[in-house]
mmCIF file of C-alpha atoms in Angstrom:
data_model
loop_
_atom_site.group_PDB
_atom_site.id
_atom_site.type_symbol
_atom_site.label_atom_id
_atom_site.label_comp_id
_atom_site.label_asym_id
_atom_site.label_seq_id
_atom_site.Cartn_x
_atom_site.Cartn_y
_atom_site.Cartn_z
ATOM 1 C CA UNK A 1 10.069 9.102 17.962
ATOM 2 C CA UNK A 2 12.722 9.500 15.300
ATOM 3 C CA UNK A 3 12.448 9.655 11.539
ATOM 4 C CA UNK A 4 14.591 7.817 9.072
ATOM 5 C CA UNK A 5 14.761 9.154 5.504
ATOM 6 C CA UNK A 6 16.711 7.424 2.751
ATOM 7 C CA UNK A 7 15.803 7.796 -0.925
ATOM 8 C CA UNK A 8 12.440 9.363 -0.077
ATOM 9 C CA UNK A 9 11.407 6.430 2.106
ATOM 10 C CA UNK A 10 10.575 7.712 5.561
ATOM 11 C CA UNK A 11 10.260 5.321 8.452
ATOM 12 C CA UNK A 12 9.373 6.336 11.958
ATOM 13 C CA UNK A 13 11.379 4.044 14.213
ATOM 14 C CA UNK A 14 10.916 4.150 17.986
ATOM 15 C CA UNK A 15 14.601 3.264 18.526
ATOM 16 C CA UNK A 16 16.082 6.119 16.465
ATOM 17 C CA UNK A 17 18.154 6.259 13.305
ATOM 18 C CA UNK A 18 19.013 2.984 11.603
ATOM 19 C CA UNK A 19 21.102 2.619 8.421
ATOM 20 C CA UNK A 20 18.939 1.270 5.585
ATOM 21 C CA UNK A 21 21.282 -1.688 5.027
ATOM 22 C CA UNK A 22 20.786 -2.770 8.635
ATOM 23 C CA UNK A 23 17.074 -2.097 8.714
ATOM 24 C CA UNK A 24 15.263 -4.781 10.659
ATOM 25 C CA UNK A 25 11.754 -3.879 11.671
ATOM 26 C CA UNK A 26 10.768 -7.152 13.337
ATOM 27 C CA UNK A 27 10.766 -6.097 17.025
ATOM 28 C CA UNK A 28 9.392 -2.597 16.409
ATOM 29 C CA UNK A 29 5.738 -1.659 16.387
ATOM 30 C CA UNK A 30 3.796 1.318 15.033
ATOM 31 C CA UNK A 31 6.202 2.028 12.170
ATOM 32 C CA UNK A 32 5.008 4.699 9.726
ATOM 33 C CA UNK A 33 6.226 4.489 6.130
ATOM 34 C CA UNK A 34 6.048 7.290 3.546
ATOM 35 C CA UNK A 35 6.690 6.124 0.002
ATOM 36 C CA UNK A 36 8.010 9.072 -2.000
ATOM 37 C CA UNK A 37 9.134 7.404 -5.219
ATOM 38 C CA UNK A 38 8.614 4.321 -7.368
ATOM 39 C CA UNK A 39 10.405 1.208 -6.129
ATOM 40 C CA UNK A 40 10.976 -1.727 -8.485
ATOM 41 C CA UNK A 41 11.651 -4.460 -5.899
ATOM 42 C CA UNK A 42 9.486 -5.778 -3.029
ATOM 43 C CA UNK A 43 11.476 -3.768 -0.493
ATOM 44 C CA UNK A 44 8.952 -3.928 2.343
ATOM 45 C CA UNK A 45 7.571 -7.447 1.850
ATOM 46 C CA UNK A 46 7.056 -9.173 5.177
ATOM 47 C CA UNK A 47 7.630 -6.153 7.435
ATOM 48 C CA UNK A 48 4.773 -6.818 9.820
ATOM 49 C CA UNK A 49 5.532 -3.776 11.984
ATOM 50 C CA UNK A 50 4.593 -1.189 9.335
ATOM 51 C CA UNK A 51 1.099 -0.075 10.303
ATOM 52 C CA UNK A 52 0.785 3.312 8.589
ATOM 53 C CA UNK A 53 1.510 3.898 4.917
ATOM 54 C CA UNK A 54 1.540 7.234 3.128
ATOM 55 C CA UNK A 55 1.950 7.058 -0.658
ATOM 56 C CA UNK A 56 2.847 10.483 -2.060
ATOM 57 C CA UNK A 57 1.774 11.981 -5.396
ATOM 58 C CA UNK A 58 5.305 11.350 -6.740
ATOM 59 C CA UNK A 59 4.546 7.613 -6.917
ATOM 60 C CA UNK A 60 3.028 6.320 -10.180
ATOM 61 C CA UNK A 61 3.330 2.550 -9.761
ATOM 62 C CA UNK A 62 3.565 -0.085 -7.050
ATOM 63 C CA UNK A 63 5.707 -3.085 -7.995
ATOM 64 C CA UNK A 64 4.785 -6.739 -7.568
ATOM 65 C CA UNK A 65 4.802 -7.800 -3.927
ATOM 66 C CA UNK A 66 5.941 -4.377 -2.663
ATOM 67 C CA UNK A 67 4.063 -4.678 0.655
ATOM 68 C CA UNK A 68 3.206 -8.402 0.476
ATOM 69 C CA UNK A 69 2.695 -9.853 3.937
ATOM 70 C CA UNK A 70 2.744 -6.532 5.804
ATOM 71 C CA UNK A 71 0.123 -7.740 8.235
ATOM 72 C CA UNK A 72 0.377 -4.625 10.431
ATOM 73 C CA UNK A 73 -1.088 -2.345 7.745
ATOM 74 C CA UNK A 74 -4.726 -1.520 8.405
ATOM 75 C CA UNK A 75 -5.623 0.926 5.658
ATOM 76 C CA UNK A 76 -4.264 1.974 2.290
ATOM 77 C CA UNK A 77 -4.991 5.215 0.437
ATOM 78 C CA UNK A 78 -3.884 5.212 -3.186
ATOM 79 C CA UNK A 79 -3.310 8.720 -4.582
ATOM 80 C CA UNK A 80 -4.511 9.731 -8.040
ATOM 81 C CA UNK A 81 -0.935 9.638 -9.354
ATOM 82 C CA UNK A 82 -0.710 5.823 -9.090
ATOM 83 C CA UNK A 83 -1.700 4.205 -12.376
ATOM 84 C CA UNK A 84 -0.460 0.633 -11.935
ATOM 85 C CA UNK A 85 -0.272 -2.095 -9.303
ATOM 86 C CA UNK A 86 2.043 -5.073 -9.696
ATOM 87 C CA UNK A 87 1.068 -8.665 -9.019
ATOM 88 C CA UNK A 88 0.111 -9.075 -5.368
ATOM 89 C CA UNK A 89 1.362 -5.624 -4.294
ATOM 90 C CA UNK A 90 -0.597 -5.940 -1.019
ATOM 91 C CA UNK A 91 -1.221 -9.711 -1.028
ATOM 92 C CA UNK A 92 -1.334 -11.268 2.407
ATOM 93 C CA UNK A 93 -1.815 -7.950 4.182
ATOM 94 C CA UNK A 94 -4.423 -9.472 6.452
ATOM 95 C CA UNK A 95 -4.660 -6.339 8.600
ATOM 96 C CA UNK A 96 -5.803 -4.155 5.682
ATOM 97 C CA UNK A 97 -9.500 -3.496 6.119
ATOM 98 C CA UNK A 98 -9.961 -0.193 4.255
ATOM 99 C CA UNK A 99 -8.715 0.805 0.793
ATOM 100 C CA UNK A 100 -9.397 4.202 -0.804
ATOM 101 C CA UNK A 101 -8.555 5.045 -4.418
ATOM 102 C CA UNK A 102 -8.389 8.828 -4.669
ATOM 103 C CA UNK A 103 -9.506 10.594 -7.874
ATOM 104 C CA UNK A 104 -7.011 10.628 -10.713
ATOM 105 C CA UNK A 105 -6.868 11.559 -14.378
ATOM 106 C CA UNK A 106 -5.840 8.077 -15.569
ATOM 107 C CA UNK A 107 -7.491 4.713 -14.892
ATOM 108 C CA UNK A 108 -5.644 2.472 -12.481
ATOM 109 C CA UNK A 109 -4.358 -0.819 -13.915
ATOM 110 C CA UNK A 110 -4.341 -3.577 -11.341
ATOM 111 C CA UNK A 111 -2.767 -6.944 -11.894
ATOM 112 C CA UNK A 112 -4.034 -10.178 -10.487
ATOM 113 C CA UNK A 113 -4.539 -10.556 -6.742
ATOM 114 C CA UNK A 114 -3.305 -7.071 -5.783
ATOM 115 C CA UNK A 115 -5.066 -7.389 -2.418
ATOM 116 C CA UNK A 116 -5.359 -11.188 -2.208
ATOM 117 C CA UNK A 117 -5.982 -12.553 1.273
ATOM 118 C CA UNK A 118 -6.527 -9.142 2.811
ATOM 119 C CA UNK A 119 -9.603 -8.674 4.956
ATOM 120 C CA UNK A 120 -11.135 -5.706 3.136
ATOM 121 C CA UNK A 121 -14.212 -4.375 4.911
ATOM 122 C CA UNK A 122 -14.425 -1.137 2.953
ATOM 123 C CA UNK A 123 -13.399 -0.289 -0.599
ATOM 124 C CA UNK A 124 -13.788 3.210 -2.099
ATOM 125 C CA UNK A 125 -13.284 3.932 -5.799
ATOM 126 C CA UNK A 126 -13.203 7.495 -7.105
ATOM 127 C CA UNK A 127 -11.591 6.600 -10.429
ATOM 128 C CA UNK A 128 -11.761 4.049 -13.198
ATOM 129 C CA UNK A 129 -10.263 0.625 -12.668
ATOM 130 C CA UNK A 130 -8.710 -1.195 -15.597
ATOM 131 C CA UNK A 131 -8.302 -4.865 -14.817
ATOM 132 C CA UNK A 132 -8.991 -8.105 -16.631
ATOM 133 C CA UNK A 133 -8.155 -10.182 -13.571
ATOM 134 C CA UNK A 134 -9.364 -10.413 -9.968
ATOM 135 C CA UNK A 135 -7.455 -7.799 -7.942
ATOM 136 C CA UNK A 136 -9.593 -8.274 -4.829
ATOM 137 C CA UNK A 137 -9.526 -12.019 -4.259
ATOM 138 C CA UNK A 138 -11.143 -13.357 -1.077
ATOM 139 C CA UNK A 139 -13.841 -10.679 -0.992
ATOM 140 C CA UNK A 140 -15.865 -12.498 1.670
ATOM 141 C CA UNK A 141 -15.015 -9.765 4.185
ATOM 142 C CA UNK A 142 -16.131 -6.822 2.012
ATOM 143 C CA UNK A 143 -19.056 -5.020 3.654
ATOM 144 C CA UNK A 144 -18.955 -1.556 2.059
ATOM 145 C CA UNK A 145 -18.255 -0.602 -1.543
ATOM 146 C CA UNK A 146 -18.362 3.125 -2.341
ATOM 147 C CA UNK A 147 -18.183 4.132 -5.984
ATOM 148 C CA UNK A 148 -17.831 7.773 -7.027
ATOM 149 C CA UNK A 149 -17.391 9.630 -10.297
ATOM 150 C CA UNK A 150 -16.010 8.859 -12.880
ATOM 151 C CA UNK A 151 -16.755 5.139 -12.334
ATOM 152 C CA UNK A 152 -19.617 4.191 -14.630
ATOM 153 C CA UNK A 153 -19.641 0.386 -14.413
ATOM 154 C CA UNK A 154 -18.353 -2.466 -12.277
#
């Protein structure tokens, strides 16, 4: 397996190095993505072959629709450095079953439908959530909710 690193975005492509401008992930499978900086456009929307996502501590926000429709993703771990989610950042990621919010100093602000139409089985909060909307629409699949300190109310 080869690694591709452009602007702190690391993709593991089974076919080797690919220039970012020519990046087409459609026929690939088991692509690992490491997000190492904030991105202001939905760069990865619709890439169904991304199945592993690593968000580093350098990331503080996830823009609207950033991973919308990435149906290959199965779990998402949000580091404590992330303090905001854009509208539908993971909407339509039907493969996502587990989401973990790691401890952080600041509450996390989530906009509407951040995980809409995902099939969340397990949700773990270890920090405060600041939201006046419904970030977890279609919660019919949710089986386990784990709440740790400093969460004091839901």
